[in-house]
PDB file of C-alpha atoms in Angstrom:
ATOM      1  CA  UNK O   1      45.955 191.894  30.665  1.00 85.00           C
ATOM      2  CA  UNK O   2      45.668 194.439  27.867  1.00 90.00           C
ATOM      3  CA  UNK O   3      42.845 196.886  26.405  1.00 90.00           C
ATOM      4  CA  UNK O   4      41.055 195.983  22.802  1.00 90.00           C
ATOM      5  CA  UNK O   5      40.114 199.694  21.965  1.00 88.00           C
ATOM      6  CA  UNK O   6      38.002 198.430  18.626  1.00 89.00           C
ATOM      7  CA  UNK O   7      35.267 196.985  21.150  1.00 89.00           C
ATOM      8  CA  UNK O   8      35.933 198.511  23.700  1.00 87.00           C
ATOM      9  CA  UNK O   9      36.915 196.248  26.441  1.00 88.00           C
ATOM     10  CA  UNK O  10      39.896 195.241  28.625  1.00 87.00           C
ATOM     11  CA  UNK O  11      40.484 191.694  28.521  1.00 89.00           C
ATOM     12  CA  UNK O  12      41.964 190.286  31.477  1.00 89.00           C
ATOM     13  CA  UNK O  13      43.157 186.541  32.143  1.00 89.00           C
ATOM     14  CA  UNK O  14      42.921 183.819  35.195  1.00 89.00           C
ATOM     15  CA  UNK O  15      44.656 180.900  34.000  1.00 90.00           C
ATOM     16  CA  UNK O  16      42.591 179.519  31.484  1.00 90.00           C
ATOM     17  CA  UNK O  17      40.131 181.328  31.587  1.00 91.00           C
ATOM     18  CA  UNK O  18      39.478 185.268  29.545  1.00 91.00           C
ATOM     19  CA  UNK O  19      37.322 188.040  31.049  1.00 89.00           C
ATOM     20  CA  UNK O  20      36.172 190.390  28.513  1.00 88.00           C
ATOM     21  CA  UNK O  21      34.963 194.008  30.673  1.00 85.00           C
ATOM     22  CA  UNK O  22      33.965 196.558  28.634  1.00 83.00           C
ATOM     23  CA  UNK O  23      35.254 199.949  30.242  1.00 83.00           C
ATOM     24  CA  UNK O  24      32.546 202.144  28.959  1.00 81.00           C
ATOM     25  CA  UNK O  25      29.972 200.864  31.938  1.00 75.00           C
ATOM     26  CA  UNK O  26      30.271 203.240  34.777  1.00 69.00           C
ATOM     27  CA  UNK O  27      29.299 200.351  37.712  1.00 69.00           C
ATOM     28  CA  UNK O  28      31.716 198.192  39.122  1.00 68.00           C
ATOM     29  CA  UNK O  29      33.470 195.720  37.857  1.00 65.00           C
ATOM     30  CA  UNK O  30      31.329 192.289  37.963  1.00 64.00           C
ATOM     31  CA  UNK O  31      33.388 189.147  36.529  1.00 64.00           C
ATOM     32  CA  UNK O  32      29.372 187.770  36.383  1.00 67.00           C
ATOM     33  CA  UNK O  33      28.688 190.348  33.898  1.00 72.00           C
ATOM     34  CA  UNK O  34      31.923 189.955  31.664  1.00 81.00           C
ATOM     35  CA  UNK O  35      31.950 187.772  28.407  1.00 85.00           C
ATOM     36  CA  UNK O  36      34.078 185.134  29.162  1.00 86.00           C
ATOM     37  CA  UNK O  37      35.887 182.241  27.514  1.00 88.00           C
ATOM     38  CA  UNK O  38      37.273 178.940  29.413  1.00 88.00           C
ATOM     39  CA  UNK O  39      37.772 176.623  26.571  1.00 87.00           C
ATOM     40  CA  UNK O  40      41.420 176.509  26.709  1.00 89.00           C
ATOM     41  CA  UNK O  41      43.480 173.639  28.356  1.00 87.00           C
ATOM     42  CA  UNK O  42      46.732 175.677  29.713  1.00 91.00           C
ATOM     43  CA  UNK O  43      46.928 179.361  31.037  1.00 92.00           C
ATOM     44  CA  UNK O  44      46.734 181.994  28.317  1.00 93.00           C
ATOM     45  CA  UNK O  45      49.637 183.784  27.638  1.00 93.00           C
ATOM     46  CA  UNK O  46      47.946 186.557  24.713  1.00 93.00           C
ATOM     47  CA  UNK O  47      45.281 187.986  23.489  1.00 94.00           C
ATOM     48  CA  UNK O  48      44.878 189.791  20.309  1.00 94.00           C
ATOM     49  CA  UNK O  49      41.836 190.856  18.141  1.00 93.00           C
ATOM     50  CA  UNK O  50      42.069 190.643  14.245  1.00 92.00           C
ATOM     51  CA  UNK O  51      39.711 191.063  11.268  1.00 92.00           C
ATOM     52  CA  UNK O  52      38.155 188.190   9.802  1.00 90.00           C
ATOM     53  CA  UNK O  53      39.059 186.804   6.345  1.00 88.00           C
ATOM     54  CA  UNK O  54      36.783 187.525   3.897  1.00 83.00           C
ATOM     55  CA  UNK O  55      34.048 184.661   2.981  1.00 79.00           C
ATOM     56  CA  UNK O  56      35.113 182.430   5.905  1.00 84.00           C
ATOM     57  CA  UNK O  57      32.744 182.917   8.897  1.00 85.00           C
ATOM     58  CA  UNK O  58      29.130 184.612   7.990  1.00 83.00           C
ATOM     59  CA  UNK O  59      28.470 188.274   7.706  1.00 81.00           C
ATOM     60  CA  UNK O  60      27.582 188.932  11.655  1.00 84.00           C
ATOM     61  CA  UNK O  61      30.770 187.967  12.769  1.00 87.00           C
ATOM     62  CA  UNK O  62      33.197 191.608  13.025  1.00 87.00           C
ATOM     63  CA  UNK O  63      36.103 190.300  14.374  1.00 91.00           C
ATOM     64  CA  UNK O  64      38.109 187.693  15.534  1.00 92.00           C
ATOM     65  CA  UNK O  65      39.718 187.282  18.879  1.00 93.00           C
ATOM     66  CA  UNK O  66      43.533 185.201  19.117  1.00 94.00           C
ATOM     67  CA  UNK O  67      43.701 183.520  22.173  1.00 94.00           C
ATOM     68  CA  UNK O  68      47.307 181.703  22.610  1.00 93.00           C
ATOM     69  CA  UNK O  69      48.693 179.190  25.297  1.00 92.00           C
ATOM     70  CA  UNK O  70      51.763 177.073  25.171  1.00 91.00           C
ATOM     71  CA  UNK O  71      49.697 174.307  23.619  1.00 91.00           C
ATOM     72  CA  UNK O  72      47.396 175.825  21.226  1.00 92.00           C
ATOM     73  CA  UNK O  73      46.216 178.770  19.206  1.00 94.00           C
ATOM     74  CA  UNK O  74      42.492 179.125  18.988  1.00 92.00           C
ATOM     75  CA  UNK O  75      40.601 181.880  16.895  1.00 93.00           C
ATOM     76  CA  UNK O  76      36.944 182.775  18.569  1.00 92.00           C
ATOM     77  CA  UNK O  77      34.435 184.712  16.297  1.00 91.00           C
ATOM     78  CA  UNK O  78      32.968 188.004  18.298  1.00 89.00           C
ATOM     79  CA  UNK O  79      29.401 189.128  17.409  1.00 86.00           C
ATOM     80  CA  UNK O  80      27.256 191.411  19.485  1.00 80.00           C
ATOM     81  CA  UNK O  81      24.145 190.385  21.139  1.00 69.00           C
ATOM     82  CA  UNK O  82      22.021 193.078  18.858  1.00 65.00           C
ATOM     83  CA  UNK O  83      22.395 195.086  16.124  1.00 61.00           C
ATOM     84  CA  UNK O  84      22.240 198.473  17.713  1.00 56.00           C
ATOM     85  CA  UNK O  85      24.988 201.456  17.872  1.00 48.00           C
ATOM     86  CA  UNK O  86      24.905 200.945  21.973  1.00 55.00           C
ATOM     87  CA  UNK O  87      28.340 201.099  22.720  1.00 55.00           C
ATOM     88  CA  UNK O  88      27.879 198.948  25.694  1.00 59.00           C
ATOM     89  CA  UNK O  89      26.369 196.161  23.902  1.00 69.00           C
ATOM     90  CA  UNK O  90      27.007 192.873  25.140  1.00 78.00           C
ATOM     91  CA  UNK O  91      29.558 190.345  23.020  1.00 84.00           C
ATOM     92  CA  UNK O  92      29.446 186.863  21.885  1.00 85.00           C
ATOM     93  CA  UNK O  93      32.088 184.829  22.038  1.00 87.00           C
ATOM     94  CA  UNK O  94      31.710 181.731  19.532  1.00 87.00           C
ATOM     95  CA  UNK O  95      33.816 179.246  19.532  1.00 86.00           C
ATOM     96  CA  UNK O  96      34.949 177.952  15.798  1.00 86.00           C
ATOM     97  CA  UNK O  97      37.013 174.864  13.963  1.00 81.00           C
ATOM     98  CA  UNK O  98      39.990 177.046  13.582  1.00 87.00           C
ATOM     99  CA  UNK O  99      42.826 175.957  15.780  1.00 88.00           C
ATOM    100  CA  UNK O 100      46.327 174.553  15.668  1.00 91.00           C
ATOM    101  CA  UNK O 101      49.008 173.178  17.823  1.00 91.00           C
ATOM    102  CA  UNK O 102      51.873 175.681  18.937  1.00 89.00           C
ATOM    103  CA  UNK O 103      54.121 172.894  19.087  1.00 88.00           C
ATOM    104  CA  UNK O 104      55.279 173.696  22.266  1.00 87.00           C
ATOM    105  CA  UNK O 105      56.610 177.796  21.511  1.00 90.00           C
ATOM    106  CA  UNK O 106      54.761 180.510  23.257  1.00 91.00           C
ATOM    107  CA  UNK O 107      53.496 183.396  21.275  1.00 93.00           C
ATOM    108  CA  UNK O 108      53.498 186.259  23.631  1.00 92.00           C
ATOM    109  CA  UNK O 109      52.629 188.467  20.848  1.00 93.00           C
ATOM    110  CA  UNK O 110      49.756 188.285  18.418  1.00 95.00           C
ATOM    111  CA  UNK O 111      49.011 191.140  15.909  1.00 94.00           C
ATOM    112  CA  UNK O 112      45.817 191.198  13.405  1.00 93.00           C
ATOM    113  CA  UNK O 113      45.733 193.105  10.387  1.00 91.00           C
ATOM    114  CA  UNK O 114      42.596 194.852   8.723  1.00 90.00           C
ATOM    115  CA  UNK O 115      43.022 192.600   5.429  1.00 90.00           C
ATOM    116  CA  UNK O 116      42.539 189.402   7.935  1.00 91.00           C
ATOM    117  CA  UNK O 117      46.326 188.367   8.522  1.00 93.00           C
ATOM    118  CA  UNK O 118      47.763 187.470  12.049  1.00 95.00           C
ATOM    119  CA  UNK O 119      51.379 187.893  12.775  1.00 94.00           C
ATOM    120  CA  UNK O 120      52.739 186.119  15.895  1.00 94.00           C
ATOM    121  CA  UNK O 121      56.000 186.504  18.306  1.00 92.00           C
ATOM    122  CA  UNK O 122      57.457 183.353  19.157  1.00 92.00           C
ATOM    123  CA  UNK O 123      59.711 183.105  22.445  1.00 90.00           C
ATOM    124  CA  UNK O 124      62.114 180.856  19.741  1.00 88.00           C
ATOM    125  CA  UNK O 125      62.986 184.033  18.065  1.00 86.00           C
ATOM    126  CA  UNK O 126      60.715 183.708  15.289  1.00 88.00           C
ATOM    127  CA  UNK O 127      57.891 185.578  13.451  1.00 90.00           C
ATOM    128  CA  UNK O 128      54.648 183.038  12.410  1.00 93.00           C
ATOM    129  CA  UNK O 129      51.625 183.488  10.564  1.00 93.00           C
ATOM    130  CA  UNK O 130      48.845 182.126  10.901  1.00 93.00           C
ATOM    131  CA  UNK O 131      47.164 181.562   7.680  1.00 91.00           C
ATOM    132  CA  UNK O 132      43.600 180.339   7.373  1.00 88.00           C
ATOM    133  CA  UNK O 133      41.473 180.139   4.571  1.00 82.00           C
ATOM    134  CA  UNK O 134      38.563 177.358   2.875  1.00 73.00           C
ATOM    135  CA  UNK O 135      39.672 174.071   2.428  1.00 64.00           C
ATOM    136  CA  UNK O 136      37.254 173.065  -0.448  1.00 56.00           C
ATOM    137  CA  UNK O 137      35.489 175.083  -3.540  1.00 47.00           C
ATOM    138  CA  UNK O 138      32.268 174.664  -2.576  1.00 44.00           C
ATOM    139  CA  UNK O 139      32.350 175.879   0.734  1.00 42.00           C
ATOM    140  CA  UNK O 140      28.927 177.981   1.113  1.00 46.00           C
ATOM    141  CA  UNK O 141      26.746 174.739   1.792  1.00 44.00           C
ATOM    142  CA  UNK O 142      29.003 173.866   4.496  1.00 43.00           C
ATOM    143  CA  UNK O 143      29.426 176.847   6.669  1.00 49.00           C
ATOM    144  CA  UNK O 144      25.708 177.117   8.275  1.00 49.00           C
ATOM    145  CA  UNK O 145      25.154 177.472  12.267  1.00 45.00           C
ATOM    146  CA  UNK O 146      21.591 176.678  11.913  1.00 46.00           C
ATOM    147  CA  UNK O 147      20.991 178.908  14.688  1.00 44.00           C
ATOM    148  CA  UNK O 148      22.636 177.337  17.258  1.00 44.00           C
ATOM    149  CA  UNK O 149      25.755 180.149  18.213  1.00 43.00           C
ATOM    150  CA  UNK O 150      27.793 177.394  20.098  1.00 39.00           C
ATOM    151  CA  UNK O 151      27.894 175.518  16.902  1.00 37.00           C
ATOM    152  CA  UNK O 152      31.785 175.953  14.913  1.00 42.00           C
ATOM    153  CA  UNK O 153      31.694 179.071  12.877  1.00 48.00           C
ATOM    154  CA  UNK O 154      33.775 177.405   9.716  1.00 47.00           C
ATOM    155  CA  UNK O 155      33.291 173.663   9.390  1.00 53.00           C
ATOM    156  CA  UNK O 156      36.006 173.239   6.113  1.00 69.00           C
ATOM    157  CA  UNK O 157      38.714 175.535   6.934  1.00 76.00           C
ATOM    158  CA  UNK O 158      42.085 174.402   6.881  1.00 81.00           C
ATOM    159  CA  UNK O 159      45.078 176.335   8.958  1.00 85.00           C
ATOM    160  CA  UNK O 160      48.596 176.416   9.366  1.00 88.00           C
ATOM    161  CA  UNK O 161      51.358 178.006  11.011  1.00 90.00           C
ATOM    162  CA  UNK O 162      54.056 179.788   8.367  1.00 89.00           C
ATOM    163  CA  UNK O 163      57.428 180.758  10.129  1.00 89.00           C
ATOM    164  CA  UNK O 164      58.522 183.911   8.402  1.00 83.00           C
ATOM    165  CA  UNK O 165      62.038 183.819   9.926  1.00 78.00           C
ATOM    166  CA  UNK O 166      63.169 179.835   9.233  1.00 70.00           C
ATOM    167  CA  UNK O 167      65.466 181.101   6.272  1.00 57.00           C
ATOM    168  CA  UNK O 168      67.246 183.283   8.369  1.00 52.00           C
ATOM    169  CA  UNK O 169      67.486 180.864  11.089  1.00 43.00           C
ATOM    170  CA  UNK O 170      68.905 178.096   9.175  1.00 41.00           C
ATOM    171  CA  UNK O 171      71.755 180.808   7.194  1.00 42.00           C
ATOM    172  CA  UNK O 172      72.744 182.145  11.046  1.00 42.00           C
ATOM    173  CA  UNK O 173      73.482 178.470  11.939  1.00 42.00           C
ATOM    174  CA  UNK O 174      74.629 177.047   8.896  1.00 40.00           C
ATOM    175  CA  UNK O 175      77.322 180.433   8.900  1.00 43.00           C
ATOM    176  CA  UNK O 176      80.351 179.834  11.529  1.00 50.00           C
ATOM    177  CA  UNK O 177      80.654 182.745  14.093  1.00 48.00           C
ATOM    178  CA  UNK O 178      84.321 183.988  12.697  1.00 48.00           C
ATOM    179  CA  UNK O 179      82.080 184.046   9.523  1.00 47.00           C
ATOM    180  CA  UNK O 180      78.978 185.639  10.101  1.00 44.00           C
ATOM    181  CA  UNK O 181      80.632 189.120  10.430  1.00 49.00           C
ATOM    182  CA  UNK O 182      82.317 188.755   6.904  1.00 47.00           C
ATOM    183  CA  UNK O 183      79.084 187.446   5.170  1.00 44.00           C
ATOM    184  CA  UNK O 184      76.828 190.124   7.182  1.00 48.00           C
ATOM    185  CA  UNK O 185      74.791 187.412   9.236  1.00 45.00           C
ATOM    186  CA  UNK O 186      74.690 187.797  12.587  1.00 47.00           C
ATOM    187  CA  UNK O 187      72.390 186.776  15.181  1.00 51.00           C
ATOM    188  CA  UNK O 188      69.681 189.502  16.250  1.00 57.00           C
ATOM    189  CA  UNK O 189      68.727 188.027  19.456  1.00 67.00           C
ATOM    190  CA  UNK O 190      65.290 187.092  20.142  1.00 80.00           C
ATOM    191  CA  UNK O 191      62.208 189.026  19.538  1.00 85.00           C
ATOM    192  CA  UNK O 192      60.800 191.815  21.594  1.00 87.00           C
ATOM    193  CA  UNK O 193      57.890 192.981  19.838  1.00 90.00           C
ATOM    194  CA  UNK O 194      56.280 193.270  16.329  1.00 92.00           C
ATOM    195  CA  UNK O 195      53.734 195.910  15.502  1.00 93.00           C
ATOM    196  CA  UNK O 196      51.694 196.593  12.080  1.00 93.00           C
ATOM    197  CA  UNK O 197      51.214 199.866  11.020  1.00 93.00           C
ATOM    198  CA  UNK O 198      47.755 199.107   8.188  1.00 91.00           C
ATOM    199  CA  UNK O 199      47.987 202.550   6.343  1.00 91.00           C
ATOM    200  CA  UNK O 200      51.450 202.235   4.859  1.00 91.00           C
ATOM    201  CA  UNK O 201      51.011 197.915   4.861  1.00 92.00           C
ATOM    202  CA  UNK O 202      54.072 197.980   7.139  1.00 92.00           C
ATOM    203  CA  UNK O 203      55.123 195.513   9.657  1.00 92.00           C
ATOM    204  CA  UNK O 204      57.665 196.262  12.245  1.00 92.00           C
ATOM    205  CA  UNK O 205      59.709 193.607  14.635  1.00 90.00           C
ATOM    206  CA  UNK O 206      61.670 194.716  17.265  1.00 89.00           C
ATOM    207  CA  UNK O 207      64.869 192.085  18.624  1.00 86.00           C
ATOM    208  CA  UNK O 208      66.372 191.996  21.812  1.00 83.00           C
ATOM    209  CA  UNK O 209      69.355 193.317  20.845  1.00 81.00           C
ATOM    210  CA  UNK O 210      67.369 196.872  19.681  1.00 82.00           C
ATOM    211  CA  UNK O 211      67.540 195.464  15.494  1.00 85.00           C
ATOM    212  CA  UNK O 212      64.237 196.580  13.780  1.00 87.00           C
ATOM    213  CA  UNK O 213      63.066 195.218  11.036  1.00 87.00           C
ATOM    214  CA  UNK O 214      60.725 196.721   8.231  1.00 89.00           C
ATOM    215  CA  UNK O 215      58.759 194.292   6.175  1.00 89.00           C
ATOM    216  CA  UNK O 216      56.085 195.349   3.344  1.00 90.00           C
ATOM    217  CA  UNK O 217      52.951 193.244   2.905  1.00 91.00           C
ATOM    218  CA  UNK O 218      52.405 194.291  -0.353  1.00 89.00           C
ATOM    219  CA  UNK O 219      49.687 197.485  -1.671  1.00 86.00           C
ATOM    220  CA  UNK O 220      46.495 195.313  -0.457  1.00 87.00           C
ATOM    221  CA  UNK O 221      48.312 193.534   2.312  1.00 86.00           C
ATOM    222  CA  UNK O 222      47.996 190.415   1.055  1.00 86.00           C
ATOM    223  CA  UNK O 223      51.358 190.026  -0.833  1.00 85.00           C
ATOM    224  CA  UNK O 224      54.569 187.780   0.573  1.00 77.00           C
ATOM    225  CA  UNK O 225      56.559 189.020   3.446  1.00 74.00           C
ATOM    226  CA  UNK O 226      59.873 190.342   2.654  1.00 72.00           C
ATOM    227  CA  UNK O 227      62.331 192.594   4.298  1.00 76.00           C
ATOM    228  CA  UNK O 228      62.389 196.360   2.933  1.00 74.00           C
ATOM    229  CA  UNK O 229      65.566 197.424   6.484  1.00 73.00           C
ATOM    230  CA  UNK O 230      67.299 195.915   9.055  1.00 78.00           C
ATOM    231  CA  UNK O 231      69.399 197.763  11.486  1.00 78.00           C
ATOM    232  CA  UNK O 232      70.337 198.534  15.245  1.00 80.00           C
ATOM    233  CA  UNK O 233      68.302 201.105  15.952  1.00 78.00           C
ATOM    234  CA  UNK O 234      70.855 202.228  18.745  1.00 77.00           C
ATOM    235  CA  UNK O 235      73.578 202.123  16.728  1.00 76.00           C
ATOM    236  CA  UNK O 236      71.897 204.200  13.924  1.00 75.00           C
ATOM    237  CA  UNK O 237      70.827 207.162  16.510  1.00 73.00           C
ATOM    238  CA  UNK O 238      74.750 207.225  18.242  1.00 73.00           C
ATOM    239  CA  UNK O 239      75.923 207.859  14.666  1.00 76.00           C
ATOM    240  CA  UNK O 240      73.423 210.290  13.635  1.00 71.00           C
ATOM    241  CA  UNK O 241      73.919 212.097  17.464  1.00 69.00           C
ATOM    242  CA  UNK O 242      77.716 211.852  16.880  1.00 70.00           C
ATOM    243  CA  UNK O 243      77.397 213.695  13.204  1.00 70.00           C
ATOM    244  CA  UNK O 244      75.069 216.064  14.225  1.00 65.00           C
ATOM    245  CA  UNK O 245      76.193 217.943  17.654  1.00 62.00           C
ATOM    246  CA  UNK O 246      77.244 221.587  15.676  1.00 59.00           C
ATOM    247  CA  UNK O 247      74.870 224.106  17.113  1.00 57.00           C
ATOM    248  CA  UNK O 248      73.243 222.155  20.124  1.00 58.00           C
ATOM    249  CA  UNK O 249      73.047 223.888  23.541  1.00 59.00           C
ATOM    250  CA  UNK O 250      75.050 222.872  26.191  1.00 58.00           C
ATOM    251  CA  UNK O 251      72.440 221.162  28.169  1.00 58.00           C
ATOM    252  CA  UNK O 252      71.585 218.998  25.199  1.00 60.00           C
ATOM    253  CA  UNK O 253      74.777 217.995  24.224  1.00 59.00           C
ATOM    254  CA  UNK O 254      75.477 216.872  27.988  1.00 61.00           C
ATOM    255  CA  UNK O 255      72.341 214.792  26.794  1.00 59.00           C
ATOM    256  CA  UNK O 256      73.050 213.917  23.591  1.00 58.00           C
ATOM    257  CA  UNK O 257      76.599 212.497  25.319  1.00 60.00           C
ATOM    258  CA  UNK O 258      75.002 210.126  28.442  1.00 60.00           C
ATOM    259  CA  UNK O 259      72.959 209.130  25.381  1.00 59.00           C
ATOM    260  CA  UNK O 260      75.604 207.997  23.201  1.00 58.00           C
ATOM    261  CA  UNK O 261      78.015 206.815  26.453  1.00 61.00           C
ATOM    262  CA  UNK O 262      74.755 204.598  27.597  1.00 58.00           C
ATOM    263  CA  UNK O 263      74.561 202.643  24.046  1.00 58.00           C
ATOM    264  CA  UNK O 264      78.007 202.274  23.794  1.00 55.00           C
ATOM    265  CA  UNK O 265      77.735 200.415  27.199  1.00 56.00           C
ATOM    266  CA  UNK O 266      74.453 199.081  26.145  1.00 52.00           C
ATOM    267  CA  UNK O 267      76.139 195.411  26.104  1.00 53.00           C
ATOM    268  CA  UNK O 268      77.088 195.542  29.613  1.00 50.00           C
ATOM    269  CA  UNK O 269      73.434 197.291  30.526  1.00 52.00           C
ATOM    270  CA  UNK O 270      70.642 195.301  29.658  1.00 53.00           C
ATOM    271  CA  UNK O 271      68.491 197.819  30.889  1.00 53.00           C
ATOM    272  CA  UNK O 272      69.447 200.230  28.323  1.00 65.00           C
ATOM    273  CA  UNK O 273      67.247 198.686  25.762  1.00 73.00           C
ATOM    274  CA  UNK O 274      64.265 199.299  23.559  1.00 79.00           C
ATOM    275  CA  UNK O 275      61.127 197.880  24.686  1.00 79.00           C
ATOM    276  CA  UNK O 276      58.619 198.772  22.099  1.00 85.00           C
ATOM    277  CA  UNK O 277      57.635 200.405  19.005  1.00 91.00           C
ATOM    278  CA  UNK O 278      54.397 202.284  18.235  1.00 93.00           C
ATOM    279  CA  UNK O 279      53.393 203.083  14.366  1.00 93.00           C
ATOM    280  CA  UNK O 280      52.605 206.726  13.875  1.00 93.00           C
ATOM    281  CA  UNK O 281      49.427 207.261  11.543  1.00 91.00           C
ATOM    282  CA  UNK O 282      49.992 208.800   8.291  1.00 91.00           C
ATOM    283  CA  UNK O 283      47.574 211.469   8.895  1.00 91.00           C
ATOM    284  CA  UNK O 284      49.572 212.341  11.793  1.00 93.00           C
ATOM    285  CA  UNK O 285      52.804 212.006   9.777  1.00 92.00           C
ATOM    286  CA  UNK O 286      54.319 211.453   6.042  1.00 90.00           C
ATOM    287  CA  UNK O 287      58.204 211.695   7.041  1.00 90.00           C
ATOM    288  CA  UNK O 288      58.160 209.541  10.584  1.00 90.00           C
ATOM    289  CA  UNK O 289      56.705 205.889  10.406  1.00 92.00           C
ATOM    290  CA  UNK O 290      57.185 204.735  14.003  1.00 90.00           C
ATOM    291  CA  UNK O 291      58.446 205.568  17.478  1.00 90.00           C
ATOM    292  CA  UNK O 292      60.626 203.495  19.487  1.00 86.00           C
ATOM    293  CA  UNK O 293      60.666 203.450  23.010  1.00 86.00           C
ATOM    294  CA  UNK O 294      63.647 203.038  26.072  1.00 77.00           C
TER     295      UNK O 294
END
């Protein structure tokens, strides 16, 4: 379950099948009246919405919806039913071509960019992309629907599945653990969450061992991944806490020292984790980029 702000609806999942509501009707909820989407052979596990690529699926289509399950990973094309500004205008959900095999990893998070690109969580540890683009020059004589919206969106389209993180991967277990402290590997644990923040073209993963990671998708945000910082974020505030206590009350130091006691027993207290991060907008911000969250 989760809420798609950008068209305004809360999708919500039974099995294989997606409900689409949108929360702006005022009657009660009617799983007639939702769009819905049962195409899938296993029980979705995410949902994400993303922009479409330019010149791949015709000009009516304004967004594309991610649907994931262990097997597969499906993109739908969303276009509303008329061309007015009613917010509660129905949606159409058309299927398309482009599709491929998760090979048996579950993405249980899916991120979309506004230049077209979608980043996906893999419960193997890894970051993949799934890239999707025309698979021959002369494409505009082959993507017509002739009318028919249950026809595929984007006959000649060709799509794969980039890991981002197989380098690292293969360095960690290449490295021998007595090793991997001297060299500066070390394994981050598996990951938690990844967000994209469009303004600055950042993308942000979060591990399970509270290690962010910043990578920049180029000015346009079309450019190679690569990694900009990588640190605990833990470890980074107990240092700056530790440095930084001259002048605090007494009420927030007693604060500042649970703080610093509970990530110094942070191995022993799973609990005491971070479980998110959340992009602050520039126009909110210059100096801070993103908030983490306990």
């Amino acid at each position: 379950m989760g809420i798609i702000p950008e068209i305004n609806r809360i999708w919500v999942t039974v099995d294989n099948k997606l409900f689409l509501w949108n929360y702006l009707r005022t009657d009660e909820i009617d799983f007639e009246e939702c769009e819905t989407f049962d195409g899938m052979k296993e029980v979705i596990i995410s949902v994400s919405l993303a922009s479409p690529r330019p010149e791949i699926f015709l000009d009516r289509v304004q967004y594309i919806l991610v649907v994931a399950s262990p097997l597969e990973v499906v993109l739908l094309a969303i276009s509303y039913a008329t061309q007015d500004s009613d917010q509660c205008n129905k949606l159409k959900l058309i299927s398309t071509s482009v599709s491929l095999p998760s090979d048996g990893i579950s993405m249980f998070k899916i991120v979309g960019s506004q230049s077209g690109r979608i980043f996906m969580a893999g419960n193997d540890g890894n970051m993949y992309e799934l890239e999707y683009s025309h698979q021959e020059q002369y494409w505009a004589s082959l993507l017509g629907v002739d009318g028919d919206d249950s026809a595929t969106m984007a006959k000649r389209v060709k799509c794969q599945k980039v890991n981002h993180f197989k380098w690292n991967w293969h360095l960690i277990h290449f490295i021998p653990p007595v090793l991997r402290s001297v060299t500066g590997f070390r394994d981050e644990g598996l990951l938690a969450d990844v967000v994209i923040d469009d303004m600055r073209q950042m993308l942000y993963t979060l591990s399970s061992t509270s290690v962010l990671s910043v990578f920049y998708l180029g000015s346009d945000g079309m450019q190679n991944v690569f990694v900009v910082k990588s640190f605990n974020i833990l470890s980074e505030a107990s240092t700056f806490l530790s440095n930084n206590r001259m002048g605090v009350s007494s009420h927030s130091l007693r604060s500042t020292e649970s703080f610093i006691n509970g990530i110094a027993d942070a191995n022993t207290n799973a609990s005491f984790n971070i479980i998110g991060l959340f992009p602050i907008p520039i126009i909110e911000s210059v100096k801070l980029h993103v908030v983490a969250v306990l």
